[in-house]
XYZ file of C-alpha atoms in Angstrom:
707
model
C 76.945 3.371 -51.891
C 76.609 0.693 -54.555
C 78.477 2.895 -57.043
C 81.216 3.540 -54.482
C 81.662 -0.180 -53.855
C 81.813 -0.870 -57.607
C 84.487 1.823 -58.037
C 86.533 0.275 -55.239
C 86.303 -3.113 -56.974
C 87.515 -1.600 -60.262
C 90.372 0.391 -58.714
C 91.432 -2.665 -56.738
C 91.854 -4.838 -59.828
C 93.542 -2.126 -61.916
C 96.146 -1.335 -59.254
C 96.989 -4.960 -58.500
C 97.043 -6.187 -62.092
C 99.518 -3.444 -62.990
C 101.851 -4.824 -60.330
C 101.250 -8.381 -61.533
C 102.382 -7.574 -65.072
C 105.702 -6.285 -63.784
C 106.569 -9.121 -61.422
C 107.074 -12.858 -61.714
C 106.589 -15.821 -59.397
C 107.663 -19.359 -60.163
C 106.707 -21.070 -56.913
C 103.892 -23.609 -57.301
C 100.872 -22.828 -55.129
C 100.141 -26.474 -54.343
C 102.881 -28.465 -52.675
C 103.082 -31.865 -50.991
C 104.278 -31.356 -47.398
C 106.594 -33.743 -45.573
C 104.827 -34.859 -42.383
C 107.461 -37.139 -40.843
C 108.179 -34.804 -37.908
C 104.830 -33.101 -37.482
C 101.168 -33.952 -36.951
C 98.957 -34.706 -39.930
C 95.757 -34.451 -37.851
C 96.552 -31.073 -36.247
C 98.330 -28.546 -38.457
C 100.813 -26.146 -36.927
C 100.355 -22.440 -37.614
C 102.902 -22.349 -40.446
C 101.086 -25.020 -42.469
C 97.699 -23.457 -41.632
C 98.886 -20.162 -43.094
C 100.081 -21.953 -46.230
C 96.594 -23.411 -46.731
C 95.033 -19.958 -46.350
C 96.967 -18.906 -49.444
C 94.976 -21.435 -51.488
C 91.584 -19.923 -50.553
C 90.281 -17.337 -53.078
C 88.303 -15.328 -50.528
C 88.194 -13.935 -47.027
C 90.322 -16.178 -44.800
C 92.890 -15.518 -42.110
C 94.880 -16.938 -39.212
C 95.105 -15.194 -35.820
C 98.139 -16.094 -33.739
C 96.893 -16.150 -30.146
C 100.411 -15.679 -28.789
C 100.074 -12.062 -29.935
C 96.748 -11.794 -28.110
C 98.403 -12.902 -24.876
C 100.304 -9.618 -24.679
C 97.163 -8.492 -22.836
C 94.173 -10.026 -21.059
C 92.691 -13.084 -22.779
C 89.325 -13.737 -21.207
C 86.528 -12.966 -23.677
C 86.045 -13.804 -27.335
C 86.612 -10.141 -28.133
C 90.049 -10.413 -26.541
C 90.910 -13.239 -28.946
C 89.147 -12.113 -32.145
C 89.014 -8.332 -31.878
C 91.795 -7.850 -34.453
C 90.709 -10.614 -36.828
C 89.677 -9.189 -40.237
C 85.956 -9.397 -40.943
C 84.808 -10.450 -37.472
C 82.287 -8.128 -35.818
C 82.485 -8.799 -32.111
C 81.422 -6.835 -29.044
C 81.299 -8.086 -25.463
C 77.795 -7.940 -24.041
C 78.724 -7.596 -20.372
C 82.366 -8.515 -19.991
C 81.841 -12.279 -19.870
C 82.239 -15.070 -22.414
C 79.099 -14.128 -24.300
C 79.443 -11.606 -27.122
C 77.647 -10.193 -30.114
C 79.578 -12.015 -32.834
C 78.919 -12.013 -36.554
C 80.692 -12.271 -39.902
C 79.298 -10.373 -42.889
C 76.066 -9.769 -40.999
C 75.377 -13.395 -40.118
C 72.557 -13.812 -37.584
C 71.780 -10.113 -37.807
C 68.421 -10.756 -36.123
C 70.004 -12.388 -33.061
C 71.565 -10.122 -30.411
C 72.302 -12.969 -27.970
C 74.043 -16.330 -28.485
C 74.200 -16.788 -32.237
C 74.007 -18.875 -35.407
C 75.154 -18.469 -38.999
C 78.790 -19.360 -38.211
C 80.151 -22.858 -37.726
C 82.246 -22.755 -34.550
C 84.841 -25.493 -34.210
C 87.462 -26.617 -31.731
C 90.185 -28.541 -33.572
C 87.945 -28.979 -36.595
C 85.116 -30.445 -34.482
C 81.863 -28.417 -34.452
C 80.559 -27.180 -31.113
C 77.277 -25.994 -32.696
C 74.038 -27.762 -32.006
C 73.059 -29.771 -35.079
C 70.637 -26.990 -36.126
C 73.489 -24.439 -36.245
C 72.951 -22.619 -32.927
C 76.040 -22.197 -30.711
C 77.062 -21.084 -27.239
C 80.423 -19.354 -26.848
C 80.861 -20.760 -23.329
C 81.789 -24.200 -24.701
C 85.108 -23.074 -26.285
C 88.348 -22.201 -24.477
C 90.444 -19.709 -26.517
C 93.165 -19.856 -23.862
C 93.858 -23.482 -24.792
C 94.334 -22.620 -28.472
C 97.503 -21.690 -30.298
C 95.752 -20.007 -33.220
C 92.304 -19.329 -34.690
C 91.383 -20.084 -38.278
C 88.645 -17.796 -39.647
C 87.146 -18.722 -43.022
C 84.554 -16.139 -43.971
C 81.437 -17.074 -45.907
C 81.370 -20.103 -48.242
C 85.183 -20.171 -48.093
C 84.539 -22.494 -45.118
C 83.012 -25.232 -47.275
C 85.861 -27.594 -46.287
C 84.128 -27.706 -42.886
C 80.716 -28.162 -44.478
C 79.786 -24.497 -43.987
C 78.198 -22.530 -46.830
C 76.580 -19.953 -44.549
C 76.973 -16.208 -44.886
C 79.273 -16.180 -41.854
C 81.505 -19.188 -42.578
C 83.550 -20.844 -39.828
C 85.772 -20.035 -36.836
C 88.116 -22.846 -35.807
C 90.069 -22.698 -32.529
C 93.117 -24.972 -32.812
C 94.875 -26.377 -29.747
C 98.610 -27.145 -29.642
C 100.020 -30.655 -29.702
C 102.962 -32.215 -27.922
C 104.796 -32.205 -31.264
C 104.608 -28.484 -32.027
C 104.375 -26.966 -28.540
C 105.994 -29.168 -25.871
C 106.458 -27.938 -22.322
C 104.465 -26.576 -19.405
C 102.812 -23.171 -19.148
C 101.201 -21.431 -16.174
C 99.392 -18.121 -16.572
C 97.586 -15.993 -13.982
C 95.491 -12.886 -14.663
C 93.746 -10.540 -12.219
C 92.150 -7.130 -12.313
C 89.084 -4.949 -11.976
C 85.665 -6.190 -10.901
C 87.234 -9.046 -8.913
C 88.474 -10.651 -12.138
C 90.883 -13.550 -11.718
C 91.925 -16.355 -14.019
C 94.388 -19.221 -13.733
C 95.393 -21.281 -16.748
C 97.846 -24.186 -16.935
C 98.876 -26.578 -19.687
C 101.392 -29.320 -20.281
C 102.450 -31.062 -23.470
C 105.066 -33.488 -24.678
C 105.860 -36.491 -26.844
C 107.667 -39.808 -26.582
C 108.430 -42.987 -28.474
C 106.861 -46.273 -27.490
C 109.963 -48.347 -26.805
C 108.496 -51.636 -27.986
C 106.609 -50.560 -31.101
C 108.603 -47.509 -32.127
C 105.395 -45.509 -32.534
C 105.415 -41.837 -31.616
C 102.764 -40.421 -29.310
C 102.163 -36.898 -28.049
C 99.749 -35.207 -25.668
C 98.401 -31.790 -24.714
C 96.293 -31.080 -21.609
C 95.047 -27.703 -20.394
C 92.777 -26.491 -17.628
C 91.524 -23.095 -16.508
C 89.301 -21.467 -13.911
C 87.870 -17.949 -14.191
C 85.826 -15.737 -11.897
C 84.603 -12.140 -11.984
C 81.912 -10.040 -10.315
C 81.566 -8.046 -13.523
C 81.400 -4.309 -14.155
C 77.612 -4.367 -13.818
C 75.385 -5.577 -11.027
C 74.130 -9.134 -11.511
C 76.995 -9.938 -13.943
C 78.915 -12.511 -11.939
C 80.601 -15.179 -14.045
C 82.656 -18.259 -13.251
C 83.786 -21.212 -15.310
C 86.081 -24.216 -15.252
C 87.366 -25.803 -18.457
C 89.475 -28.809 -19.384
C 90.635 -29.529 -22.912
C 93.198 -31.892 -24.360
C 94.307 -34.167 -27.156
C 96.425 -37.297 -27.510
C 97.967 -38.297 -30.824
C 99.545 -41.560 -31.920
C 101.694 -41.551 -35.044
C 101.735 -45.220 -35.946
C 103.922 -44.455 -38.969
C 104.770 -41.501 -41.185
C 101.594 -42.322 -43.114
C 99.109 -43.151 -40.350
C 98.106 -41.023 -37.369
C 95.134 -40.968 -35.023
C 94.266 -38.270 -32.465
C 91.700 -38.217 -29.677
C 90.225 -34.953 -28.374
C 88.277 -34.237 -25.216
C 86.848 -31.219 -23.444
C 84.621 -30.481 -20.478
C 83.160 -27.098 -19.565
C 81.237 -25.816 -16.559
C 80.005 -22.237 -17.002
C 77.832 -20.096 -14.676
C 76.809 -16.616 -15.817
C 74.367 -14.047 -14.494
C 72.608 -11.871 -17.095
C 72.316 -8.180 -16.134
C 69.876 -7.294 -18.923
C 69.397 -4.205 -21.074
C 69.238 -0.614 -19.802
C 67.314 2.425 -20.969
C 69.253 5.340 -22.432
C 68.682 7.329 -19.226
C 69.949 4.466 -17.056
C 73.003 4.060 -19.307
C 73.891 7.720 -18.946
C 73.248 7.933 -15.199
C 74.758 4.633 -13.975
C 75.861 2.174 -16.640
C 76.968 -0.371 -14.013
C 73.434 -1.124 -12.793
C 71.384 -4.169 -13.775
C 68.040 -3.922 -15.503
C 65.649 -2.296 -13.049
C 62.300 -3.569 -14.337
C 59.981 -4.717 -11.549
C 57.803 -7.780 -12.059
C 54.220 -7.511 -10.833
C 53.250 -11.134 -11.438
C 54.088 -14.007 -9.111
C 52.311 -17.205 -10.082
C 48.615 -16.344 -10.241
C 48.859 -13.429 -7.786
C 50.133 -9.890 -8.044
C 53.269 -9.092 -6.038
C 55.073 -5.766 -6.138
C 58.764 -5.174 -5.726
C 60.269 -8.256 -7.388
C 63.249 -7.277 -9.527
C 64.117 -10.349 -11.623
C 67.606 -9.086 -12.555
C 68.580 -8.600 -8.891
C 68.004 -12.158 -7.658
C 71.162 -14.310 -7.654
C 69.375 -17.398 -8.973
C 67.385 -15.677 -11.697
C 68.190 -14.325 -15.149
C 71.266 -16.424 -15.719
C 72.680 -18.986 -18.147
C 74.310 -22.091 -16.677
C 75.963 -24.503 -19.094
C 77.630 -27.900 -18.717
C 79.187 -29.422 -21.809
C 81.329 -32.464 -22.595
C 82.787 -33.350 -25.977
C 84.896 -36.249 -27.267
C 86.146 -36.873 -30.790
C 88.688 -38.673 -32.911
C 90.438 -37.794 -36.147
C 92.516 -40.290 -38.143
C 94.551 -39.624 -41.272
C 96.193 -42.098 -43.630
C 98.463 -41.113 -46.526
C 99.235 -43.399 -49.427
C 101.355 -41.790 -52.091
C 99.513 -38.683 -53.278
C 96.274 -39.721 -51.577
C 95.193 -38.765 -48.055
C 92.172 -40.228 -46.256
C 90.754 -38.488 -43.190
C 88.091 -39.923 -40.877
C 86.517 -38.116 -37.917
C 83.738 -38.774 -35.401
C 82.525 -36.669 -32.476
C 79.882 -36.608 -29.763
C 78.796 -33.686 -27.592
C 76.573 -33.574 -24.522
C 75.066 -30.270 -23.395
C 73.002 -29.250 -20.359
C 71.383 -25.820 -19.988
C 69.576 -24.180 -17.078
C 68.330 -20.778 -18.160
C 65.874 -18.909 -15.906
C 64.701 -15.765 -17.713
C 61.080 -14.710 -18.263
C 60.449 -18.449 -17.985
C 62.543 -21.360 -16.733
C 64.214 -22.923 -19.773
C 65.925 -26.289 -19.349
C 67.553 -28.233 -22.173
C 69.477 -31.447 -22.654
C 71.108 -31.697 -26.071
C 73.198 -34.389 -27.696
C 74.981 -33.939 -31.007
C 76.847 -36.518 -33.090
C 78.713 -36.221 -36.346
C 81.932 -36.601 -38.239
C 83.357 -36.546 -41.713
C 85.084 -38.600 -44.370
C 87.519 -36.746 -46.620
C 89.626 -37.908 -49.543
C 92.373 -35.715 -50.996
C 94.532 -36.350 -54.045
C 97.484 -34.036 -54.726
C 99.540 -34.014 -57.916
C 102.023 -31.504 -59.287
C 99.298 -29.120 -60.445
C 96.071 -30.328 -58.896
C 94.464 -30.918 -55.501
C 91.132 -32.743 -55.475
C 89.045 -33.091 -52.306
C 85.904 -35.167 -51.770
C 84.074 -34.972 -48.458
C 80.951 -36.166 -46.686
C 80.070 -34.362 -43.433
C 76.978 -35.644 -41.584
C 75.626 -34.484 -38.211
C 72.639 -35.376 -36.091
C 71.298 -33.955 -32.857
C 68.368 -33.944 -30.469
C 67.378 -31.403 -27.856
C 64.883 -32.245 -25.121
C 63.627 -29.143 -23.370
C 60.917 -27.532 -21.296
C 59.721 -24.020 -20.546
C 57.997 -23.360 -17.248
C 56.563 -20.215 -15.636
C 58.846 -18.520 -13.121
C 58.499 -16.812 -9.749
C 61.341 -14.469 -10.791
C 63.538 -15.936 -8.081
C 64.916 -18.862 -10.077
C 62.094 -21.308 -9.360
C 59.349 -22.665 -11.572
C 55.864 -21.693 -10.441
C 53.692 -23.994 -12.536
C 53.400 -26.773 -15.061
C 55.395 -26.721 -18.280
C 54.050 -24.462 -21.008
C 56.234 -26.249 -23.544
C 57.739 -29.759 -23.467
C 59.515 -30.569 -26.698
C 61.999 -32.692 -28.595
C 63.883 -30.980 -31.401
C 65.649 -33.105 -34.015
C 68.142 -31.888 -36.605
C 69.735 -34.002 -39.326
C 72.320 -32.669 -41.794
C 74.136 -34.195 -44.759
C 76.783 -32.233 -46.657
C 78.617 -33.505 -49.736
C 81.570 -31.571 -51.143
C 83.775 -31.802 -54.193
C 86.523 -29.213 -54.535
C 89.333 -28.911 -57.043
C 92.338 -26.581 -56.897
C 94.264 -26.454 -60.171
C 97.476 -24.557 -60.977
C 96.723 -22.911 -64.311
C 100.265 -21.540 -64.198
C 102.960 -21.354 -61.556
C 101.351 -18.074 -60.474
C 97.632 -18.745 -60.910
C 95.367 -21.094 -58.988
C 91.822 -21.902 -60.092
C 89.450 -23.149 -57.380
C 86.077 -24.721 -58.136
C 83.750 -26.408 -55.656
C 80.267 -27.814 -55.493
C 78.452 -28.644 -52.256
C 75.086 -30.268 -51.693
C 73.361 -29.759 -48.357
C 70.293 -31.516 -47.000
C 68.923 -30.409 -43.621
C 65.849 -31.618 -41.750
C 64.310 -29.725 -38.807
C 61.650 -31.436 -36.694
C 59.888 -30.347 -33.496
C 57.518 -32.458 -31.398
C 55.925 -30.551 -28.502
C 53.493 -32.544 -26.344
C 52.150 -29.394 -24.650
C 52.085 -26.777 -27.398
C 51.151 -28.601 -30.583
C 51.176 -25.382 -32.635
C 54.993 -25.461 -32.420
C 55.261 -28.824 -34.207
C 56.730 -29.075 -37.686
C 58.850 -31.333 -39.870
C 60.592 -29.676 -42.811
C 63.375 -30.572 -45.230
C 65.752 -28.025 -46.792
C 68.296 -28.698 -49.517
C 70.412 -26.844 -52.041
C 73.340 -27.164 -54.438
C 75.986 -24.500 -53.733
C 78.675 -23.916 -56.390
C 81.795 -21.814 -55.844
C 84.497 -20.650 -58.241
C 87.538 -18.517 -57.512
C 90.915 -17.444 -58.800
C 94.169 -16.623 -57.003
C 97.031 -14.769 -58.676
C 100.425 -14.770 -56.950
C 102.090 -11.423 -57.617
C 105.144 -12.665 -55.741
C 105.952 -15.356 -53.213
C 104.486 -13.145 -50.480
C 101.647 -11.277 -52.222
C 98.494 -12.381 -53.968
C 95.160 -11.119 -55.213
C 92.002 -13.208 -55.403
C 88.361 -13.175 -56.378
C 85.452 -15.591 -56.108
C 81.718 -16.087 -56.570
C 79.876 -18.388 -54.145
C 76.365 -19.446 -53.347
C 75.163 -19.357 -49.710
C 72.869 -21.764 -47.887
C 71.575 -21.841 -44.325
C 68.625 -23.772 -42.910
C 66.697 -22.135 -40.028
C 67.700 -22.894 -36.466
C 65.120 -24.159 -34.009
C 62.937 -21.491 -32.469
C 62.466 -19.394 -35.594
C 58.865 -20.496 -35.893
C 58.607 -22.190 -39.315
C 54.961 -21.154 -39.730
C 53.278 -19.569 -42.720
C 54.189 -16.101 -41.397
C 57.618 -16.695 -39.855
C 60.952 -17.991 -41.132
C 59.981 -21.194 -42.915
C 62.504 -21.018 -45.779
C 66.262 -21.461 -45.885
C 68.423 -18.370 -46.286
C 70.386 -18.344 -49.515
C 72.121 -15.919 -51.840
C 75.242 -15.207 -53.857
C 78.460 -13.687 -52.502
C 81.003 -11.856 -54.664
C 84.410 -10.997 -53.232
C 87.820 -9.765 -54.270
C 90.848 -9.184 -52.108
C 94.554 -9.167 -51.486
C 96.845 -10.450 -48.764
C 100.574 -10.252 -48.379
C 103.456 -8.209 -47.098
C 106.022 -5.721 -48.316
C 109.295 -4.540 -46.858
C 111.765 -1.775 -47.505
C 115.251 -1.163 -46.247
C 116.058 -4.128 -44.028
C 113.745 -6.879 -42.782
C 112.866 -4.795 -39.722
C 110.689 -2.475 -41.821
C 107.670 -4.150 -43.329
C 103.891 -4.127 -43.543
C 101.388 -6.974 -43.692
C 97.811 -6.735 -44.897
C 94.644 -8.739 -45.420
C 91.964 -6.946 -47.466
C 88.646 -8.262 -48.780
C 85.742 -6.461 -50.449
C 82.497 -8.435 -50.533
C 78.890 -8.157 -51.619
C 76.180 -10.713 -50.827
C 72.762 -10.587 -52.478
C 70.603 -12.566 -50.074
C 67.244 -14.283 -50.438
C 64.994 -15.059 -47.457
C 67.339 -13.570 -44.866
C 66.334 -14.273 -41.250
C 65.387 -10.918 -39.758
C 63.156 -9.363 -37.112
C 60.016 -7.778 -38.548
C 56.816 -6.305 -37.204
C 53.901 -8.752 -37.039
C 51.392 -6.193 -38.264
C 52.701 -3.059 -39.962
C 55.883 -0.956 -39.982
C 54.452 1.400 -37.378
C 54.196 -1.127 -34.531
C 56.718 -0.519 -31.765
C 58.935 -2.408 -29.339
C 60.179 -5.990 -29.475
C 57.047 -7.828 -28.291
C 55.282 -7.104 -31.574
C 58.109 -8.557 -33.662
C 58.980 -11.993 -34.975
C 61.721 -13.553 -37.090
C 60.707 -13.872 -40.726
C 62.270 -14.403 -44.147
C 62.980 -11.063 -45.831
C 62.739 -11.624 -49.626
C 65.737 -9.519 -50.718
C 68.580 -7.898 -48.781
C 72.104 -6.724 -49.545
C 75.196 -7.184 -47.392
C 78.390 -5.551 -48.595
C 81.501 -4.244 -46.968
C 85.251 -4.025 -46.526
C 87.287 -6.307 -44.242
C 90.818 -5.159 -43.461
C 93.568 -6.212 -41.102
C 97.021 -4.662 -41.130
C 100.283 -4.734 -39.244
C 103.395 -2.585 -39.657
C 106.890 -2.941 -38.172
C 109.360 -0.066 -38.153
C 112.952 -0.933 -37.244
C 111.786 -3.533 -34.717
C 110.947 -0.740 -32.280
C 107.485 0.342 -33.399
C 104.603 -2.010 -34.171
C 101.198 -0.812 -35.384
C 98.233 -3.190 -35.661
C 94.747 -2.380 -36.902
C 91.452 -4.007 -37.877
C 88.873 -2.054 -39.874
C 85.424 -3.350 -40.721
C 83.011 -1.391 -42.897
C 79.510 -2.912 -43.113
C 76.709 -1.732 -45.400
C 73.638 -3.926 -44.836
C 70.254 -2.869 -46.188
C 66.830 -3.981 -47.293
C 66.419 -4.240 -51.061
C 63.169 -2.562 -52.203
C 61.263 -4.071 -49.277
C 57.512 -3.408 -49.175
C 57.718 -2.284 -45.528
C 61.228 -0.897 -45.101
C 62.175 0.128 -48.649
C 66.010 0.457 -48.786
C 66.552 1.197 -45.086
C 69.690 0.218 -43.249
C 69.379 -3.101 -41.422
C 69.809 -2.758 -37.642
C 72.340 -4.260 -35.282
C 75.783 -3.194 -36.487
C 77.916 -0.088 -36.357
C 78.733 0.521 -40.048
C 82.330 1.323 -39.089
C 84.259 -0.596 -36.432
C 87.938 0.225 -35.964
C 90.446 -1.193 -33.503
C 94.110 -0.217 -33.466
C 97.139 -0.294 -31.209
C 100.685 1.020 -31.405
C 103.393 -0.700 -29.365
C 106.906 0.543 -28.789
C 109.460 -2.228 -28.255
C 112.683 -1.548 -26.419
C 115.718 -3.751 -26.177
C 118.066 -5.090 -28.770
C 117.461 -4.882 -32.521
C 116.212 -8.452 -32.344
C 112.634 -8.183 -31.068
C 112.766 -11.840 -29.967
C 115.704 -11.247 -27.677
C 115.412 -10.896 -23.914
C 114.496 -8.792 -22.098
C 111.983 -7.229 -24.515
C 109.718 -4.526 -23.119
C 106.681 -3.212 -25.008
C 104.176 -0.450 -24.283
C 101.694 1.681 -26.159
C 98.162 3.019 -26.617
C 95.149 1.398 -28.221
C 91.853 2.722 -29.524
C 88.418 1.438 -30.482
C 85.896 3.408 -32.524
C 82.356 2.468 -33.555
C 80.112 4.686 -35.649
C 76.447 5.221 -34.826
C 74.373 2.123 -35.493
C 70.698 1.725 -36.506
C 68.600 -0.091 -33.908
C 65.403 -0.794 -35.848
C 64.176 -1.538 -39.364
C 62.525 1.870 -39.694
C 65.806 3.627 -38.815
C 64.007 5.727 -36.222
C 66.654 5.175 -33.529
C 70.457 4.921 -33.563
C 72.998 3.888 -30.958
C 75.475 6.693 -30.354
C 78.998 6.396 -31.777
C 81.791 5.896 -29.287
C 85.569 6.039 -28.996
C 87.418 4.402 -26.129
C 91.114 4.433 -25.338
C 93.367 1.947 -23.619
C 96.988 1.252 -22.862
C 99.026 -1.885 -22.454
C 102.565 -2.765 -21.519
C 104.537 -5.902 -20.837
C 107.848 -7.630 -20.947
C 109.348 -10.933 -21.944
C 111.867 -11.069 -19.115
C 113.508 -14.237 -20.395
C 112.482 -17.490 -22.068
C 110.562 -18.483 -18.936
C 108.896 -15.388 -17.477
C 106.728 -12.625 -18.921
C 104.175 -10.146 -17.613
C 101.592 -7.675 -18.954
C 99.481 -4.673 -17.905
C 96.240 -3.985 -19.798
C 94.245 -0.779 -19.063
C 90.876 -0.297 -20.775
C 88.466 2.603 -21.250
C 90.882 5.025 -19.598
C 88.426 7.938 -19.828
C 85.699 5.842 -18.138
C 83.309 6.590 -20.989
C 79.673 5.516 -20.675
C 78.619 3.857 -23.903
C 76.547 0.980 -25.284
C 78.799 -1.694 -26.774
C 75.757 -3.307 -28.398
C 71.972 -2.956 -28.368
C 68.782 -4.876 -28.842
C 67.044 -4.461 -32.197
C 63.412 -4.084 -33.180
C 61.095 -3.671 -36.100
C 60.340 -0.113 -34.959
C 61.339 1.797 -31.808
C 59.562 5.001 -32.927
C 62.550 7.007 -31.788
C 62.606 5.718 -28.185
C 64.225 2.367 -27.478
C 63.250 1.713 -23.881
C 65.470 -0.916 -22.212
C 67.566 -1.770 -25.271
C 71.193 -0.878 -24.432
C 74.018 -3.141 -23.265
C 76.710 -0.959 -21.635
C 80.386 -1.492 -22.240
C 82.696 -1.884 -19.253
C 83.918 1.196 -17.428
C 87.534 1.963 -16.642
C 89.428 -1.214 -15.776
C 92.941 -2.558 -15.384
C 94.322 -6.090 -15.610
C 97.703 -7.617 -14.887
C 99.084 -11.030 -15.660
C 102.160 -13.162 -15.374
C 103.142 -16.225 -17.380
C 105.793 -18.888 -16.967
C 106.889 -21.380 -19.624
C 109.015 -24.398 -18.756
């Protein structure tokens, strides 16, 4: 496989450089933008796409207006066609198996290894852990995905990078929108937003606002998979002058989710809609038969309440821009599982950025600190949502992070941009447990992370790029940090080359767009599940998260879109992932578990109406497909999740500038399959309860009004 990847790298450069020799481009890559009539704190999608063209690595923008041609409820709905993002719904709710380039490969629930942001403000705990429930994709106009160390502008040098959901403002998206969705499994969602701007009559200052709210409910395809949430998000900006702007952001989330648990292979094949059927025999200090923890309404669930407030201020003086940001997040968790887990977390942070732009150069200096504490307890459970004894753990977790960045983008020629960056990260992780003293630790992690890359503009629309970056990621809380578990930071070097652009033939109605990146990361001390004793131990109870000395992550990230005469639109996302141990003493060069090596999503929509696809009415309809290859489930490669292919269909219409509707049908053949699985050190060929079924056949309809 290594030889195949190297050949692809060579062919890629030869083919693109031959085109580069024949074509010219005289447009400077770095330009100073006029901000008099737009926000300087919240970029619109056009300016965000322009910035992507100055990143010499995997980076993309997903326009969520395209997503809203179908249901938009889960993260997979929003990010399923984003290049390089591996995402699978776990049980049809907000929580998904999400990863970029194999980040958090050891974690099949919640996640880490990616910095998740809303409007440039992190929603991660200070240690890097994040919950997807605290973001509202419906209230975003686009998503910025910066893969790997390409996200250093947000202080992220992790393997996964950053995902930034960006809300509209009253300047770029004024008006009122109401959207209602309903469908299978008692699913219903109502979303509303309003935005606008006005001048202060006395001062002449311009202000704008955006406010959105939503409520969602579903019983879920599976038993014990009920989910409901309410979310409010908004921002208010004040443009004091063309050079000075400040913007305040707020959000509040209430999320209630039942957890249906994993199934055995036999249960998946017989009735994939059932909840985990394991029966607990222990109730307090006595033995009680017949208690099914996944069947009690108040047990095995994850209830989250989160509030966040922040401010971002920018000031421009000539070629210099100064940006200041602060944020605070409060988080409450009630999580009855095999024990009753309760947490109260508070996170604070911000950044200071200085940018100088000249005709050929853009220099950025940044300091991005964050600090957070989590007070939590674990108590024994009666498997009915109640604690049955004193706390077995009562802890305070403290995380402190300091990131310093210097980045320079220099136009070597009108076609070539050189990017060099250096980041220093210092991260402290401290745990104080008054009940279980063996959990206590206080460790400091730090590293210098350089990055260098080159972008060559073949034309105004097409470019090739390549870069070399160093990765850094301190452990999240709960990994152990003992002499035998993950006590070291994960690091490594990532190499990537790629191309993005578009080409057209005939008239403008016939064109293709693409985003292609090939990457290879040689990792040190990767966080991964491993057997405590030897490679022959089985199940998940005998495993722990450790640092694996050497691993390799490599793959291909592709997103494409084609338009034929305005009537036919084809969209696809292909992710090829080759993750493996590197001469490991236990697992040799085995495949690492958790991912389908090939994940493909595609849809083909036929548009009817006038030659102008933006005219009204505009009807669209067409099929869609998702394919995942078989995926290893353990380090010994003794067990694989079966491959699957599911089909869907969607249709809709923009009736006029105000009204639109959609129909979204999924898994038409009602296929029984596991969208994702648990992983282990060794399943010895039989996984037990390790499969998370995908939803069965379902249909959703929605209507939207814009005023």
